[in-house]
Amino acid sequence: MVLRLSTLFLRTLREDPADAEVASHRLLLRAGYIRRAAPGIYSWLPLGLKVLARVEAVVREEMEAIGAQELHFPALLPKEPYEATNRWTEYGDGIFRLQDRKGADYLLAPTHEEMFTLLVKDLYTSYKDLPVSLFQIQTKYRDEARPRAGLLRGREFIMKDSYSFDIDDEGLEASYQLHRGAYLRIFERLGLEVVPVTATAGAMGGSKSEEFLHPTPIGEDTFVRSEGGYTANVEAVTTVVPDAIDFTGAPPAEVRDTPDTPTIETLVAHANGAVPREDRGWTAADTLKNVVLAAVLPTGEREIVVVGVPGDRSVDLKRIEATIAGHLGTGGEVAVEAANEEDLKKHAGLVKGYIGPGLALDAAVLGAEAATGLLYLVDPRVVSGTAWITGANEHGKHVFGLVAGRDFTWDGTIEAVEVREGDEAPDGSGPLVAARGIEMGHIFQLGRKYAEALGLKVLDRNGKLATVTMGSYGVGVTRAIAALAESNHDDRGIIWPRSVAPADVHIVATGKGTEVFEAAEKLAAELESVGLTVLYDDRPKVSPGVKFGDAELIGVPTIVVVGRGLADGVLEVKDRRSGEAQNVAVGEAVALLRDITAH
Amino acid sequence: MVLRLSTLFLRTLREDPADAEVASHRLLLRAGYIRRAAPGIYSWLPLGLKVLARVEAVVREEMEAIGAQELHFPALLPKEPYEATNRWTEYGDGIFRLQDRKGADYLLAPTHEEMFTLLVKDLYTSYKDLPVSLFQIQTKYRDEARPRAGLLRGREFIMKDSYSFDIDDEGLEASYQLHRGAYLRIFERLGLEVVPVTATAGAMGGSKSEEFLHPTPIGEDTFVRSEGGYTANVEAVTTVVPDAIDFTGAPPAEVRDTPDTPTIETLVAHANGAVPREDRGWTAADTLKNVVLAAVLPTGEREIVVVGVPGDRSVDLKRIEATIAGHLGTGGEVAVEAANEEDLKKHAGLVKGYIGPGLALDAAVLGAEAATGLLYLVDPRVVSGTAWITGANEHGKHVFGLVAGRDFTWDGTIEAVEVREGDEAPDGSGPLVAARGIEMGHIFQLGRKYAEALGLKVLDRNGKLATVTMGSYGVGVTRAIAALAESNHDDRGIIWPRSVAPADVHIVATGKGTEVFEAAEKLAAELESVGLTVLYDDRPKVSPGVKFGDAELIGVPTIVVVGRGLADGVLEVKDRRSGEAQNVAVGEAVALLRDITAH
């Protein structure tokens, strides 16, 4: 059915909406694809729904091509399965919770691992039933702290989520690779550039994990790549660990008065004045900075952690957040922030500006009373034998030549500092460069975490019960639309890739005579009869300028103008992206447009 | 893509699930279409999703055929628009409410009048933009007090809801009739018998309204029809009102001692003994029964109402609920129940068993102190001039010959008593018979209620602002599937109408040789190549009995058996509904099946 602008439920906006901060948000609003219903919650107008349907069709086809089967779960779910996996607690404020009239607890599902696991448990009993991959294209809910950028970070959004079930690790790896391939094909077909990057599993648990990031300056995720092909999001980058140093014969550590040196800068300046070295000056990299952090657990508790990092590096809280839960022996998303005054007061051993690696600090050097009893983690660069200038846990004092592994120990290492451009890729493939991206997809090898929590076991080849191993895979459907608009626009509007455009051809009839409208009408009917979809601007009293403006704003990739040229038997066929136009004889238009729009 | 039972995510159940009380619920569970996630909340398995997609496609096509445009609203909505129309309060416990992390109130939308109204207000400004009809096929939420019967009354369900916007009443009537026609075609195509019945508008407000009821003994709605073609749900039936009677010269009312007559039965017996009539005996129809009811407002307040009805009729609380809100001057769904002891205690004038039409009762007859100050409504049969035996508001006393309009008045009339088979249809088309049904669709002329509450005005032909008039129309999509299964099954399973079956043909391969599987495989491919959808039971080690049982349970209307006959070049084609089978030459099977399945 031809979409006619004379009746289409649409109103384009000349002005940028005040609250839309990124181009995709502005343009999707202005061109009449979406409307805001609440923060992070959007309505889809008819044109938007067309784009959505096309994106969903691509996703569905590629999922079915790898043998995944579609089903559909409710969004409103009871608490119990999420309690069994502890996610009811771990999600904290990140999910919408509610009670029914009987007071029973429910949530609006942010993702469906539990329900898929329980359903497979309900239906399947044997290794012969496996592998199976199941998916849904479904509305999801997250109570984001800061919904932003229109569809890019919403609170109600559409996601394709799928789950694989295998009897063993090889099977999981195969299912994972099938999904990986399908995801690359999906984004290829959508015309959406993505970089698969190694990721950490975060709140999902599990081991191997990759994100598909769409590179864009407005992305919230930073990732790095090397010329040699290494890619990872910054949370997942691992530091190239230096070799341990033999500390036999290293000079003993020495506590010195370092008045007024509460910062790395002042400390380095003092050191260069008071304890000059012969070979080179002291730099920040010679100091060990001990940062006091508060890990906020899903329960709201604050656990204080001290992290020792080279003084020339800043801590990166997001990188710490990615793995801190493991060190604390807790699950779920742990937020990490700088400790506040109150936190510090509770631990008298922490002398602000002069904090040393307290917990296991050699009592001979600093006195046993300096021990704080807190978890002490270090950056991977702090290897055995490295010597540092660091706090002496006493006001106005630092210790020089404190040797790791000889004078102090630590509870664990953690990726704690920012990744810098120029850092070496962990696989030796060269220095890293940074870029920003939006997460378009994410694939996880969950392993047996959910199956164990929910008791999903099947009989294996030997007739014994074996716990199933799972993968979890997601594509942000609504987010893909925003990313496509973000990376395919100019100052006049959107330029959709052909695979997702709301129509194949946008016909603009200009002029006052009935001939142009009759010719345009005929062309529209002919195009639809050969399987093309048509948006037809048949508005009788609207000026050509407004019509062209709307066409460019809406962004159908091919625009056909039926107007002045008709007297000479020609139409104008315009490419929205390049702006190139050609005159085409009326009789040849259908064949040409079929060629142009083939995808 | 051929659906193969060897890999299809499906497990049929031999036993009826314990908690499934109606056939459709049992069979949809047993045949692997749905699974329960929580009370009234279901997951759709792959086969179920196929049926759902087919039903949605029919609905979508017929809505687009009347020019309605599809869009999609969120399910999670802010409180404010629903407050503007007072539905936030009126829905009471009937909706799911929640708060986001900032404490803002949200609901899971039960229906979307407000949002559509606001969207049209946002986009449109002139009568020239109208009429417009908009629809969505969307997940809805209602916190039903008693979710039941599987998909028949769920708490998360899919509905097609549409809304029409017109500048004047004629336009609304036209939009309403367009929808009415579309609904009849939808149910016709789905193979679902419906009876359109006159309905009351209930909580939706507005005037004209019809329900499309599917007649079934398990229906929750009672409706009536006459031979002459009158149909209405019992809430909407209006009583044939008798003419008023001239009471000039009627004997005066008389209070009598009627000890131990707290019921109509004992009262009539007493009257026939103590005050015998010459012409005929007293019957219950001569008495006026005053029933004390509590109307429970959406706010939880209890308002006491007295309703006077002929003693031979029982009150019908649902019929009273349908219109009581208007009498109370409140909005929303008001529940009505018998008054409890506590209610009665608050009104000393109400003497249980001897209650009279208190409020305006002639003080000369009963004394002014008997007045209760409560709202007093009467059945339409209580017309001016009718004389009654009724309570005297004093223990052990009744009044005889109390004449309506002379001795007492009332605050309004209300349809308060049960509709009985044999009652006259209000349009004179004969006596009524009763039947039960399920509401499959509902169409409303809302009028200007929502547009007024939300300020939806457009410029009319004269350049003046005019309030838009609206219609609201719903089809229960998931419920339609349950109703179809309910009315299309036998003791072996479901028998889907062709238009909604999960596949056109179910091929069963039986035998141990590879030939049958090769032949079945080839047939499946050929059928799909001519556009038919195929469910193929290719399970190698499953007995023919189990395969036939599953085929009959699943309910694809045409079953093809590829088995023993293959040696003679024939297949068996079975009609699931009639059970008739015919042998067909292999080479003729595709053509025959194409014919059979054409729909």
PDB file of C-alpha atoms in Angstrom, chain B residues 455-599:
ATOM      1  CA  GLY B 455      -7.603  19.712  25.406  1.00  0.00           C
ATOM      2  CA  LEU B 456      -7.659  18.171  21.934  1.00  0.00           C
ATOM      3  CA  LYS B 457      -9.144  20.906  19.784  1.00  0.00           C
ATOM      4  CA  VAL B 458      -8.619  21.740  16.122  1.00  0.00           C
ATOM      5  CA  LEU B 459      -9.659  24.629  13.950  1.00  0.00           C
ATOM      6  CA  ASP B 460     -12.982  23.912  12.276  1.00  0.00           C
ATOM      7  CA  ARG B 461     -14.288  25.064   8.899  1.00  0.00           C
ATOM      8  CA  ASN B 462     -14.996  28.498  10.345  1.00  0.00           C
ATOM      9  CA  GLY B 463     -11.589  28.944  11.886  1.00  0.00           C
ATOM     10  CA  LYS B 464     -12.870  28.309  15.386  1.00  0.00           C
ATOM     11  CA  LEU B 465     -11.447  25.832  17.878  1.00  0.00           C
ATOM     12  CA  ALA B 466     -13.618  22.730  18.101  1.00  0.00           C
ATOM     13  CA  THR B 467     -13.210  19.746  20.396  1.00  0.00           C
ATOM     14  CA  VAL B 468     -12.549  16.524  18.499  1.00  0.00           C
ATOM     15  CA  THR B 469     -14.866  13.550  18.938  1.00  0.00           C
ATOM     16  CA  MET B 470     -13.385  10.095  19.348  1.00  0.00           C
ATOM     17  CA  GLY B 471     -14.071   6.416  19.017  1.00  0.00           C
ATOM     18  CA  SER B 472     -12.203   3.609  20.736  1.00  0.00           C
ATOM     19  CA  TYR B 473     -12.078   0.057  19.408  1.00  0.00           C
ATOM     20  CA  GLY B 474     -10.446  -3.104  20.714  1.00  0.00           C
ATOM     21  CA  VAL B 475      -9.859  -6.693  19.635  1.00  0.00           C
ATOM     22  CA  GLY B 476      -8.466  -9.209  22.087  1.00  0.00           C
ATOM     23  CA  VAL B 477      -5.758 -10.870  20.049  1.00  0.00           C
ATOM     24  CA  THR B 478      -4.538 -13.440  22.569  1.00  0.00           C
ATOM     25  CA  ARG B 479      -8.071 -14.036  23.727  1.00  0.00           C
ATOM     26  CA  ALA B 480      -9.137 -14.755  20.135  1.00  0.00           C
ATOM     27  CA  ILE B 481      -6.622 -17.591  20.049  1.00  0.00           C
ATOM     28  CA  ALA B 482      -8.057 -19.087  23.227  1.00  0.00           C
ATOM     29  CA  ALA B 483     -11.614 -18.719  21.917  1.00  0.00           C
ATOM     30  CA  LEU B 484     -10.645 -20.377  18.640  1.00  0.00           C
ATOM     31  CA  ALA B 485      -9.114 -23.325  20.479  1.00  0.00           C
ATOM     32  CA  GLU B 486     -12.111 -23.476  22.795  1.00  0.00           C
ATOM     33  CA  SER B 487     -14.615 -23.708  19.987  1.00  0.00           C
ATOM     34  CA  ASN B 488     -12.478 -25.825  17.659  1.00  0.00           C
ATOM     35  CA  HIS B 489     -11.390 -28.972  19.431  1.00  0.00           C
ATOM     36  CA  ASP B 490     -12.387 -32.547  20.099  1.00  0.00           C
ATOM     37  CA  ASP B 491     -11.218 -34.957  22.768  1.00  0.00           C
ATOM     38  CA  ARG B 492      -7.971 -35.575  20.901  1.00  0.00           C
ATOM     39  CA  GLY B 493      -6.857 -32.007  20.459  1.00  0.00           C
ATOM     40  CA  ILE B 494      -7.249 -28.687  18.709  1.00  0.00           C
ATOM     41  CA  ILE B 495      -8.650 -28.298  15.196  1.00  0.00           C
ATOM     42  CA  TRP B 496      -7.470 -24.894  13.984  1.00  0.00           C
ATOM     43  CA  PRO B 497      -9.336 -22.921  11.355  1.00  0.00           C
ATOM     44  CA  ARG B 498      -7.056 -22.746   8.318  1.00  0.00           C
ATOM     45  CA  SER B 499      -6.495 -19.005   8.606  1.00  0.00           C
ATOM     46  CA  VAL B 500      -4.711 -19.282  11.949  1.00  0.00           C
ATOM     47  CA  ALA B 501      -3.200 -22.787  11.998  1.00  0.00           C
ATOM     48  CA  PRO B 502       0.523 -22.869  12.838  1.00  0.00           C
ATOM     49  CA  ALA B 503       1.065 -24.557   9.451  1.00  0.00           C
ATOM     50  CA  ASP B 504      -1.043 -25.395   6.415  1.00  0.00           C
ATOM     51  CA  VAL B 505      -0.060 -29.055   6.331  1.00  0.00           C
ATOM     52  CA  HIS B 506       1.281 -31.490   8.929  1.00  0.00           C
ATOM     53  CA  ILE B 507       3.293 -34.269   7.277  1.00  0.00           C
ATOM     54  CA  VAL B 508       3.772 -37.442   9.295  1.00  0.00           C
ATOM     55  CA  ALA B 509       6.442 -39.845   8.051  1.00  0.00           C
ATOM     56  CA  THR B 510       5.973 -43.375   9.412  1.00  0.00           C
ATOM     57  CA  GLY B 511       8.129 -46.411   8.796  1.00  0.00           C
ATOM     58  CA  LYS B 512      11.693 -47.500   9.157  1.00  0.00           C
ATOM     59  CA  GLY B 513      12.971 -47.267   5.596  1.00  0.00           C
ATOM     60  CA  THR B 514      14.685 -44.149   4.333  1.00  0.00           C
ATOM     61  CA  GLU B 515      12.218 -43.956   1.420  1.00  0.00           C
ATOM     62  CA  VAL B 516       9.380 -42.556   3.485  1.00  0.00           C
ATOM     63  CA  PHE B 517      11.602 -39.871   4.956  1.00  0.00           C
ATOM     64  CA  GLU B 518      12.994 -38.969   1.550  1.00  0.00           C
ATOM     65  CA  ALA B 519       9.522 -38.812   0.032  1.00  0.00           C
ATOM     66  CA  ALA B 520       8.202 -36.767   2.949  1.00  0.00           C
ATOM     67  CA  GLU B 521      11.157 -34.422   2.748  1.00  0.00           C
ATOM     68  CA  LYS B 522      10.575 -33.920  -0.970  1.00  0.00           C
ATOM     69  CA  LEU B 523       6.861 -33.277  -0.449  1.00  0.00           C
ATOM     70  CA  ALA B 524       7.595 -30.750   2.287  1.00  0.00           C
ATOM     71  CA  ALA B 525       9.990 -28.865   0.035  1.00  0.00           C
ATOM     72  CA  GLU B 526       7.518 -28.867  -2.847  1.00  0.00           C
ATOM     73  CA  LEU B 527       4.699 -27.600  -0.680  1.00  0.00           C
ATOM     74  CA  GLU B 528       6.825 -24.777   0.682  1.00  0.00           C
ATOM     75  CA  SER B 529       7.908 -23.885  -2.849  1.00  0.00           C
ATOM     76  CA  VAL B 530       4.269 -23.258  -3.774  1.00  0.00           C
ATOM     77  CA  GLY B 531       3.792 -21.085  -0.681  1.00  0.00           C
ATOM     78  CA  LEU B 532       2.354 -23.520   1.841  1.00  0.00           C
ATOM     79  CA  THR B 533       3.739 -23.766   5.361  1.00  0.00           C
ATOM     80  CA  VAL B 534       4.641 -27.217   6.599  1.00  0.00           C
ATOM     81  CA  LEU B 535       5.066 -28.905   9.954  1.00  0.00           C
ATOM     82  CA  TYR B 536       6.975 -32.117   9.306  1.00  0.00           C
ATOM     83  CA  ASP B 537       7.214 -34.936  11.823  1.00  0.00           C
ATOM     84  CA  ASP B 538      10.610 -36.298  10.839  1.00  0.00           C
ATOM     85  CA  ARG B 539      11.419 -37.902  14.185  1.00  0.00           C
ATOM     86  CA  PRO B 540      13.160 -41.151  13.276  1.00  0.00           C
ATOM     87  CA  LYS B 541      12.519 -43.262  16.373  1.00  0.00           C
ATOM     88  CA  VAL B 542       9.038 -42.227  17.384  1.00  0.00           C
ATOM     89  CA  SER B 543       6.146 -44.647  16.895  1.00  0.00           C
ATOM     90  CA  PRO B 544       3.365 -43.895  14.404  1.00  0.00           C
ATOM     91  CA  GLY B 545       0.866 -43.869  17.278  1.00  0.00           C
ATOM     92  CA  VAL B 546       2.708 -41.105  19.093  1.00  0.00           C
ATOM     93  CA  LYS B 547       3.101 -39.149  15.864  1.00  0.00           C
ATOM     94  CA  PHE B 548      -0.599 -39.371  15.029  1.00  0.00           C
ATOM     95  CA  GLY B 549      -1.486 -38.427  18.581  1.00  0.00           C
ATOM     96  CA  ASP B 550       0.739 -35.373  18.442  1.00  0.00           C
ATOM     97  CA  ALA B 551      -0.651 -34.364  15.046  1.00  0.00           C
ATOM     98  CA  GLU B 552      -4.197 -34.532  16.360  1.00  0.00           C
ATOM     99  CA  LEU B 553      -3.266 -32.667  19.509  1.00  0.00           C
ATOM    100  CA  ILE B 554      -1.459 -29.879  17.626  1.00  0.00           C
ATOM    101  CA  GLY B 555      -4.386 -29.496  15.286  1.00  0.00           C
ATOM    102  CA  VAL B 556      -3.096 -28.527  11.856  1.00  0.00           C
ATOM    103  CA  PRO B 557      -6.258 -29.006   9.753  1.00  0.00           C
ATOM    104  CA  THR B 558      -4.686 -31.201   7.060  1.00  0.00           C
ATOM    105  CA  ILE B 559      -2.508 -34.177   7.924  1.00  0.00           C
ATOM    106  CA  VAL B 560      -0.552 -36.085   5.288  1.00  0.00           C
ATOM    107  CA  VAL B 561       0.731 -39.529   6.164  1.00  0.00           C
ATOM    108  CA  VAL B 562       3.725 -40.754   4.209  1.00  0.00           C
ATOM    109  CA  GLY B 563       4.037 -44.408   5.126  1.00  0.00           C
ATOM    110  CA  ARG B 564       3.019 -47.873   4.075  1.00  0.00           C
ATOM    111  CA  GLY B 565       1.128 -46.666   0.990  1.00  0.00           C
ATOM    112  CA  LEU B 566       4.274 -45.216  -0.496  1.00  0.00           C
ATOM    113  CA  ALA B 567       5.207 -48.609  -1.949  1.00  0.00           C
ATOM    114  CA  ASP B 568       2.049 -48.273  -4.056  1.00  0.00           C
ATOM    115  CA  GLY B 569       2.790 -44.658  -4.872  1.00  0.00           C
ATOM    116  CA  VAL B 570       0.146 -43.187  -2.596  1.00  0.00           C
ATOM    117  CA  LEU B 571      -0.018 -40.888   0.418  1.00  0.00           C
ATOM    118  CA  GLU B 572      -2.880 -40.501   2.833  1.00  0.00           C
ATOM    119  CA  VAL B 573      -4.453 -37.044   3.164  1.00  0.00           C
ATOM    120  CA  LYS B 574      -6.561 -36.654   6.312  1.00  0.00           C
ATOM    121  CA  ASP B 575      -8.925 -33.925   7.311  1.00  0.00           C
ATOM    122  CA  ARG B 576      -8.374 -33.255  11.008  1.00  0.00           C
ATOM    123  CA  ARG B 577     -11.919 -32.041  11.593  1.00  0.00           C
ATOM    124  CA  SER B 578     -13.977 -34.689   9.813  1.00  0.00           C
ATOM    125  CA  GLY B 579     -11.435 -37.463  10.211  1.00  0.00           C
ATOM    126  CA  GLU B 580     -11.960 -38.374   6.557  1.00  0.00           C
ATOM    127  CA  ALA B 581      -8.941 -39.768   4.780  1.00  0.00           C
ATOM    128  CA  GLN B 582      -8.208 -40.322   1.131  1.00  0.00           C
ATOM    129  CA  ASN B 583      -5.361 -41.962  -0.711  1.00  0.00           C
ATOM    130  CA  VAL B 584      -3.686 -39.676  -3.204  1.00  0.00           C
ATOM    131  CA  ALA B 585      -1.072 -40.480  -5.822  1.00  0.00           C
ATOM    132  CA  VAL B 586       2.266 -38.952  -4.874  1.00  0.00           C
ATOM    133  CA  GLY B 587       2.392 -36.922  -8.070  1.00  0.00           C
ATOM    134  CA  GLU B 588      -0.999 -35.366  -7.421  1.00  0.00           C
ATOM    135  CA  ALA B 589      -0.497 -34.510  -3.790  1.00  0.00           C
ATOM    136  CA  VAL B 590       0.841 -30.975  -4.177  1.00  0.00           C
ATOM    137  CA  ALA B 591      -1.987 -29.835  -6.412  1.00  0.00           C
ATOM    138  CA  LEU B 592      -4.595 -31.402  -4.138  1.00  0.00           C
ATOM    139  CA  LEU B 593      -3.111 -29.918  -0.987  1.00  0.00           C
ATOM    140  CA  ARG B 594      -2.952 -26.524  -2.593  1.00  0.00           C
ATOM    141  CA  ASP B 595      -6.653 -26.775  -3.326  1.00  0.00           C
ATOM    142  CA  ILE B 596      -7.565 -28.039   0.106  1.00  0.00           C
ATOM    143  CA  THR B 597      -5.615 -25.427   1.988  1.00  0.00           C
ATOM    144  CA  ALA B 598      -6.584 -22.412  -0.135  1.00  0.00           C
ATOM    145  CA  HIS B 599      -8.038 -19.807   2.180  1.00  0.00           C
TER     146      HIS B 599
END
